[in-house]
Structure formats: C-alpha cells, structure tokens
Short mmCIF file of C-alpha atoms in Angstrom, two decimals:
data_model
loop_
_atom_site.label_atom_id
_atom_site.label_comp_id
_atom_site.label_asym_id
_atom_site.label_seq_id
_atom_site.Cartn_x
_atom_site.Cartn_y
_atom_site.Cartn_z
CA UNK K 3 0.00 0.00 0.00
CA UNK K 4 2.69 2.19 0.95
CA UNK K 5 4.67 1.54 -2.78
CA UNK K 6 1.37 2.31 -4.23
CA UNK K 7 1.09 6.37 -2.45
CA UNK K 8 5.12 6.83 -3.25
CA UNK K 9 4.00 5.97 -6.82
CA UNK K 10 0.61 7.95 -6.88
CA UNK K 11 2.54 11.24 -5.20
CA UNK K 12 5.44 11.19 -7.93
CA UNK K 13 2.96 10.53 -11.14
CA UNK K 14 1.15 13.67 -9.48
CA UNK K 15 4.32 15.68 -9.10
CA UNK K 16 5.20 14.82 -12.66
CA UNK K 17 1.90 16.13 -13.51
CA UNK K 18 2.14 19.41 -11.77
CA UNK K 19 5.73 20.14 -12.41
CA UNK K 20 5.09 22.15 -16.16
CA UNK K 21 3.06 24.41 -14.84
CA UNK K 22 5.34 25.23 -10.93
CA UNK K 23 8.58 25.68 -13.61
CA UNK K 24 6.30 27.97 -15.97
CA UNK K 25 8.24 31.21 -16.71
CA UNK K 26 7.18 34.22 -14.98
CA UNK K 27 7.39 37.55 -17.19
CA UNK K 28 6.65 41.03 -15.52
CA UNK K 29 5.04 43.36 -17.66
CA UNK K 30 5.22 46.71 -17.65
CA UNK K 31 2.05 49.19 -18.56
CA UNK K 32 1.49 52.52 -17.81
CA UNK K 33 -1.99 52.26 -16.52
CA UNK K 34 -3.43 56.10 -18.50
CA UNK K 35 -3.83 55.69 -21.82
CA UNK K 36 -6.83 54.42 -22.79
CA UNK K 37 -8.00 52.41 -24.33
CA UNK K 38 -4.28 51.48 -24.74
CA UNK K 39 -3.92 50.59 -20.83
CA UNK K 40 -5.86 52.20 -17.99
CA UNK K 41 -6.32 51.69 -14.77
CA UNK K 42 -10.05 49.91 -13.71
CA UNK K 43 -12.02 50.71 -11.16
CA UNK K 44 -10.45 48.19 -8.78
CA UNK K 45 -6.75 49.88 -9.62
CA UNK K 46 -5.71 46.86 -12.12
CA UNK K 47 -4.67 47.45 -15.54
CA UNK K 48 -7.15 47.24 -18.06
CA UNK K 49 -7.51 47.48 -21.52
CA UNK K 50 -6.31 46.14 -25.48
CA UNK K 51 -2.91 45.68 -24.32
CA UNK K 52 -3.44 43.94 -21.40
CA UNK K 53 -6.02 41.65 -22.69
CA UNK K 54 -3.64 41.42 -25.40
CA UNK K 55 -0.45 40.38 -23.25
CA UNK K 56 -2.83 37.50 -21.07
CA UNK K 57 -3.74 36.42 -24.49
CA UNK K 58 0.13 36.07 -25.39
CA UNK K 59 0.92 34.74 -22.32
CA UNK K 60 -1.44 31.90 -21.98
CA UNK K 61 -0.47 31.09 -26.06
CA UNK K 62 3.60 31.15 -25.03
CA UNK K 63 2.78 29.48 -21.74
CA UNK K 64 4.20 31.86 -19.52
CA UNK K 65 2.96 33.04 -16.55
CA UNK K 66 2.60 36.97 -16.59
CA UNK K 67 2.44 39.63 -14.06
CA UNK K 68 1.79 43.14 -14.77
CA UNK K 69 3.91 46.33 -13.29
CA UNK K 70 2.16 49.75 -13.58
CA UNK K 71 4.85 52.52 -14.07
CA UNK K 72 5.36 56.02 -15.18
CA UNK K 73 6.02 56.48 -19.10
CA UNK K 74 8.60 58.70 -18.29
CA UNK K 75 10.70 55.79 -16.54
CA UNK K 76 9.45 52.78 -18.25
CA UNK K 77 12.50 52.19 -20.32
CA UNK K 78 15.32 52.93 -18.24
CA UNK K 79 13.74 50.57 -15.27
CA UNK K 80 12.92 47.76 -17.72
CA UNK K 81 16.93 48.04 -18.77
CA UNK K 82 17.53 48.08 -14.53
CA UNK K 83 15.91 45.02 -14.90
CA UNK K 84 12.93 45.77 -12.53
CA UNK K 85 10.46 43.76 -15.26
CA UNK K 86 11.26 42.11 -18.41
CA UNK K 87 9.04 43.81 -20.87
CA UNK K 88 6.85 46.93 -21.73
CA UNK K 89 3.56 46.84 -23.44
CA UNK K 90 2.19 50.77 -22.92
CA UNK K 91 1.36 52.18 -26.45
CA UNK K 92 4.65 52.13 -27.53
CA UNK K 93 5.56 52.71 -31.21
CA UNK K 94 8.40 50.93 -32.69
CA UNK K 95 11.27 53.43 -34.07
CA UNK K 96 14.80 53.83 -35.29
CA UNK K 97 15.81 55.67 -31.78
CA UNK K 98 14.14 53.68 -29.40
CA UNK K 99 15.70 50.71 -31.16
CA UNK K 100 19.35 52.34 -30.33
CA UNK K 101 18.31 51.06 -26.81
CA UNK K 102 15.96 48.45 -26.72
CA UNK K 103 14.64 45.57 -29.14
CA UNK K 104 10.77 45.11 -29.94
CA UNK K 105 8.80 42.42 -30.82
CA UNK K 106 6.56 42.21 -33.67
CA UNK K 107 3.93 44.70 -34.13
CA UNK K 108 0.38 44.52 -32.27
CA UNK K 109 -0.88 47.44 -33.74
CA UNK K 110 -0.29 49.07 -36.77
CA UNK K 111 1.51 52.24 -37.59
CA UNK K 112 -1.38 55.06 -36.35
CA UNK K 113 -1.43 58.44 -38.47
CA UNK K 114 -1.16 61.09 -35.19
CA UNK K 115 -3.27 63.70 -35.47
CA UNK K 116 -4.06 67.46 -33.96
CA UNK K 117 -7.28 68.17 -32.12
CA UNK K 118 -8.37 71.24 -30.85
CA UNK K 119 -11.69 73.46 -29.76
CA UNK K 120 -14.10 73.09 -32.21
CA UNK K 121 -14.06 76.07 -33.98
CA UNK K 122 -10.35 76.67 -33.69
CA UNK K 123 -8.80 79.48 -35.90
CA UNK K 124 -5.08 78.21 -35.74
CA UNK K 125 -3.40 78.15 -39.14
CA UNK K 126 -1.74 74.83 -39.74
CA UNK K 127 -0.40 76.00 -43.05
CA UNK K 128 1.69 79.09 -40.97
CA UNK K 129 1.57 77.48 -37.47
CA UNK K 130 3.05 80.12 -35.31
CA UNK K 131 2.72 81.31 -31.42
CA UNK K 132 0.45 78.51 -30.97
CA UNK K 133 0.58 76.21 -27.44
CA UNK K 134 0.95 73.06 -28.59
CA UNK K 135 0.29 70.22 -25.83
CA UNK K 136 1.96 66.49 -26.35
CA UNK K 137 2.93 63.49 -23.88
CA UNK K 138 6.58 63.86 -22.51
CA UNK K 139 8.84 61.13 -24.27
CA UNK K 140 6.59 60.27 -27.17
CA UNK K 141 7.31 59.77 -31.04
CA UNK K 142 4.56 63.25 -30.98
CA UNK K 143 6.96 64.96 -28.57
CA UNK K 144 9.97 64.49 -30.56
CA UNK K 145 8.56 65.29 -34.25
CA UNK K 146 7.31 68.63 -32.38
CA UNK K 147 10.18 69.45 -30.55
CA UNK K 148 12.07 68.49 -33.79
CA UNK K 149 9.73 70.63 -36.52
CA UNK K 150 7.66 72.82 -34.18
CA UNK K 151 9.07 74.31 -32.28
CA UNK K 152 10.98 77.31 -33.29
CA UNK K 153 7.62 78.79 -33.71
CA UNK K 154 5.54 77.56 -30.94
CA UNK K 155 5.35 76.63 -27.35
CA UNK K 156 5.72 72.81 -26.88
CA UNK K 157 4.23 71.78 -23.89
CA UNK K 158 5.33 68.48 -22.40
CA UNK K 159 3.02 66.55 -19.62
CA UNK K 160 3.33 63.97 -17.97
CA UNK K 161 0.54 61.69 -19.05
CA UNK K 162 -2.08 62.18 -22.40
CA UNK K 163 -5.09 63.11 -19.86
CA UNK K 164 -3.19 65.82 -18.46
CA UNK K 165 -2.63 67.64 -21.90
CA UNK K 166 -6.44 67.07 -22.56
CA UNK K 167 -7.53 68.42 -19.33
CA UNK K 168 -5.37 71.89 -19.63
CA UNK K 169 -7.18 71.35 -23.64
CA UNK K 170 -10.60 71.92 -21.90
CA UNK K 171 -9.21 74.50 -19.58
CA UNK K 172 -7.78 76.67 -22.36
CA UNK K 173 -4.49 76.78 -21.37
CA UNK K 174 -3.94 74.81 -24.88
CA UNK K 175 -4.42 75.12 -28.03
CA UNK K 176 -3.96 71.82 -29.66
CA UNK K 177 -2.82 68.45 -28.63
CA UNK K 178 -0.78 66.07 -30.68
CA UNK K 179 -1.39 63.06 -30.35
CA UNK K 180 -1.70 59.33 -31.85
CA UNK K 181 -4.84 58.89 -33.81
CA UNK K 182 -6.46 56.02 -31.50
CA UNK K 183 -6.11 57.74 -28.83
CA UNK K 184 -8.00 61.35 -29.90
CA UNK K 185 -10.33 59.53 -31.91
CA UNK K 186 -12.51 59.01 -28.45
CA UNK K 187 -11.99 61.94 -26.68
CA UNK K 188 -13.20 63.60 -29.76
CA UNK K 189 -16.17 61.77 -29.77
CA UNK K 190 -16.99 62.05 -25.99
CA UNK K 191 -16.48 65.38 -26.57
CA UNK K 192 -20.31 66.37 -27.59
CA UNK K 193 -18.86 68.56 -30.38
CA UNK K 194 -16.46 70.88 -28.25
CA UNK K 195 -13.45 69.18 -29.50
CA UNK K 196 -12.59 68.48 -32.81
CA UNK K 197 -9.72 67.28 -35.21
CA UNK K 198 -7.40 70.10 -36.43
CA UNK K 199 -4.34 70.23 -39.03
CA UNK K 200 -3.16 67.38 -41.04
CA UNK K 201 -2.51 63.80 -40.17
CA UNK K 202 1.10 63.08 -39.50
CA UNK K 203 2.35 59.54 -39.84
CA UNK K 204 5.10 58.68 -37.40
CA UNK K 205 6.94 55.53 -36.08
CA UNK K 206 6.46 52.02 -37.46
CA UNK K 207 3.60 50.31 -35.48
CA UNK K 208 3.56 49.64 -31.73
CA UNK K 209 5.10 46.21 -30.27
CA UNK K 210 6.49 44.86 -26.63
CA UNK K 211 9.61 46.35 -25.86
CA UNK K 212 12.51 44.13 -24.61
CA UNK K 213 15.93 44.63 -23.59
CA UNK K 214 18.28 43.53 -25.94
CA UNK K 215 19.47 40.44 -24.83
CA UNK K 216 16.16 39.00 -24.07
CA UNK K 217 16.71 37.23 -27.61
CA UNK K 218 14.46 34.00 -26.02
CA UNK K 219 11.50 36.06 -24.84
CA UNK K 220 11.29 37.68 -27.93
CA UNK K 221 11.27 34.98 -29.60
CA UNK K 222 8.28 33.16 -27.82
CA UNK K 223 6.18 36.35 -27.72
CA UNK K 224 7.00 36.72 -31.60
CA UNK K 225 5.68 33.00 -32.11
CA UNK K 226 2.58 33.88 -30.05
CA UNK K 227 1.32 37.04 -31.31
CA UNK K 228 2.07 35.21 -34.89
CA UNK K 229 -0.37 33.03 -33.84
CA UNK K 230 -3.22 34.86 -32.36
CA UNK K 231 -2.98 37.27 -35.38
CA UNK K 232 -3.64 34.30 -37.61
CA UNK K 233 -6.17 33.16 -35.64
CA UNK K 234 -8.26 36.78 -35.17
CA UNK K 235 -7.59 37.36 -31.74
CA UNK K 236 -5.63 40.14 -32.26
CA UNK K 237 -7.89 41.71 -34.60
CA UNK K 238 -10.91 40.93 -32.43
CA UNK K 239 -9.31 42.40 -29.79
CA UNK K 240 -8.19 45.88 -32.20
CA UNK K 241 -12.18 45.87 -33.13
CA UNK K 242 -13.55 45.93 -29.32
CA UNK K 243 -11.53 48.06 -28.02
CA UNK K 244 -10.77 50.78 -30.78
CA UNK K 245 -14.20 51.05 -32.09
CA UNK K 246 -14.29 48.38 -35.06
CA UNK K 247 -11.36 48.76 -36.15
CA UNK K 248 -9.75 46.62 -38.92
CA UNK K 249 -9.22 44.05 -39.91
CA UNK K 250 -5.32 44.30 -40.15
CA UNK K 251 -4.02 41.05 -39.33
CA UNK K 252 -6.10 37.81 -40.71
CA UNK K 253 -8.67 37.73 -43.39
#
C-alpha cells in the first residue's frame, strides 16, 4: 500500500511540475492611456494591451504579471531590470531601437493627429505662437520638438489626460497626439473638441519592448502574437476596443 502512495505522489508531481517551472514575465504598462492601458475601477490594468499580453501569455505558456509605471521611466527601469518587458502604447522606431529591441507589431503604424476646440482658428499652413500640448517622451513629442518648435510653445506633460484636461481648460491650443487615442476623446467630446491640421504619420507600429538580450523572450512572444494574429484574436481584440477597427491582421 505504501509503494502504491510513493507511486501515486510522484505521477502527481510529474503532472504538476510544467506548470510550478512555468516562466514568470513582468510586464510593464502605464496604466493612462486608454483604451491602450488604464487603470479599472479596482486599480488593475485594463484594456487592449493587457487583454492582449494574457492572451500572449497563456499562447507562449508563460505566466505573466503586470507592473504599472510612469512612461517617463518605463524604459530605463525595464533596462535596470525591474520587469522584463513593456507593453504601454509604444511605437516601434529607429531611436528607441538604439536602446531596446521590440517584438513584432500589435498594432499598426497610427497616423497622429491634432485636435483642438471646435471652432479653432489656428493656421496649420503658418503654425506660429500657438501652445501646442503632447505626452513627454513620445514619437509626438519628438517630431514637435524636432519641426515645431521654433515657432511655438511645446508643452510636455506627464501623461495624455493631463494635456487634454489643460485642452478643456484653455491653457492649450492643440494636442498632438496618436490617432487612436484622440479619436474618443473627440467623440466624448459632444462637439467641443474636434480634429485640427493634417494627419502626420510617425513611427512604425507599436510592439512589446525588450531589452536587448532577451533574444528568447522575444522569440516566444513573436511565435505567439504570430499566432493569435492568424487566428483573429488580435484583430478581435483591435475591433472591441478601438471602435471596429480593422481588420489588419487575418482575413
């Protein structure tokens, strides 16, 4: 009898042992930039990129946590090695790639656009002495900073809803910002808000940033998200949460 429970209590710790030595990955969001990431009303991240990374997760069989931090940070602490990966609405470019790797896209390259008081009377095709609001570290902020702003006053905040909120209070007079995200505030806006200027198309899509000797992670959350795109997931996922959008990844 006793041979027979030393048997039964090894078959069951063969069983269980896959998923105890499943590899954790912490992943970093920002938690305020819907519909991006946000923060829910019980204080856990929500939104496309978080349903997004559980859906990558439980396709790579990894076992993910998420880590709300400030954009401002989120790169340097993910090199410090305080998580192991960033999914917060970031977009894939040449300078960000000086310092970090990506994995494949998960959203597609997002004309960014102006939007201002409805009404406005600012002259995009002689934009001078206007206040121009943008999110600190963004592809937005550096393509203003970069072509703006000899004319203008860049103003850099901290998060996206901060720049909207001074928007409302008129201390603003655009904000520049990625499409996807204006394109609700604009239509929450009952008409007091509206799109302004032309679109400007910057950056090459948005994917999970990794340091750059994570080679295996990448390569498991590349194998996943080429998965779920050719199953729909990911484009089921673009369509709830950015207002049908799509499809961009399966037919």
């Amino acid at each position: 009898m006793m041979k027979k429970m030393v048997l039964t209590a090894f078959a069951l710790l063969a069983v269980s042992a896959p998923a105890m030595s499943q590899e954790t990955v912490r992943i970093a969001t920002e938690g305020a930039y819907a519909p991006w990431n946000f923060l829910a009303d019980d204080g856990k991240p929500a939104g496309y990129e978080i349903d997004l990374g559980n859906a990558i997760c439980a396709k790579a069989e990894l076992s993910c946590e998420w880590v709300v931090n400030d954009w401002d940070s989120i790169i340097p602490n993910l090199l410090a090695g305080n998580y192991d990966a960033i999914m917060a609405g970031m977009s894939i470019t040449e300078e960000r790639l000086q310092t970090i790797n990506f994995s494949d896209e998960y959203f597609p390259a997002d004309p960014s656009r102006y939007i201002a008081p409805t009404g406005s009377s600012v002259d995009f095709d002689n934009l001078k002495d206007v206040r121009i609001g943008v999110q600190g570290g963004t592809i937005q902020a550096s393509y203003a900073e970069q072509n703006l702003a000899a004319d203008n006053t860049i103003v850099s905040f901290t998060t996206a809803d901060q720049a909207v909120a001074d928007l409302a209070a008129g201390n603003l007079d655009v904000i520049f910002a990625d499409g996807a995200y204006v394109d609700p505030i604009v239509a929450a806006s009952s008409g007091s808000i509206d799109y302004a200027g032309p679109e400007v198309n910057i950056g090459e899509g948005m994917g999970v940033g990794l340091r750059k000797d994570d080679t295996e992670l990448k390569g498991k959350l590349d194998a996943a998200l080429q998965a779920l795109k050719a199953d729909g997931t990911v484009d089921k996922l673009i369509a709830q949460w950015f207002d049908g959008r799509g499809p961009y990844y399966s037919n």
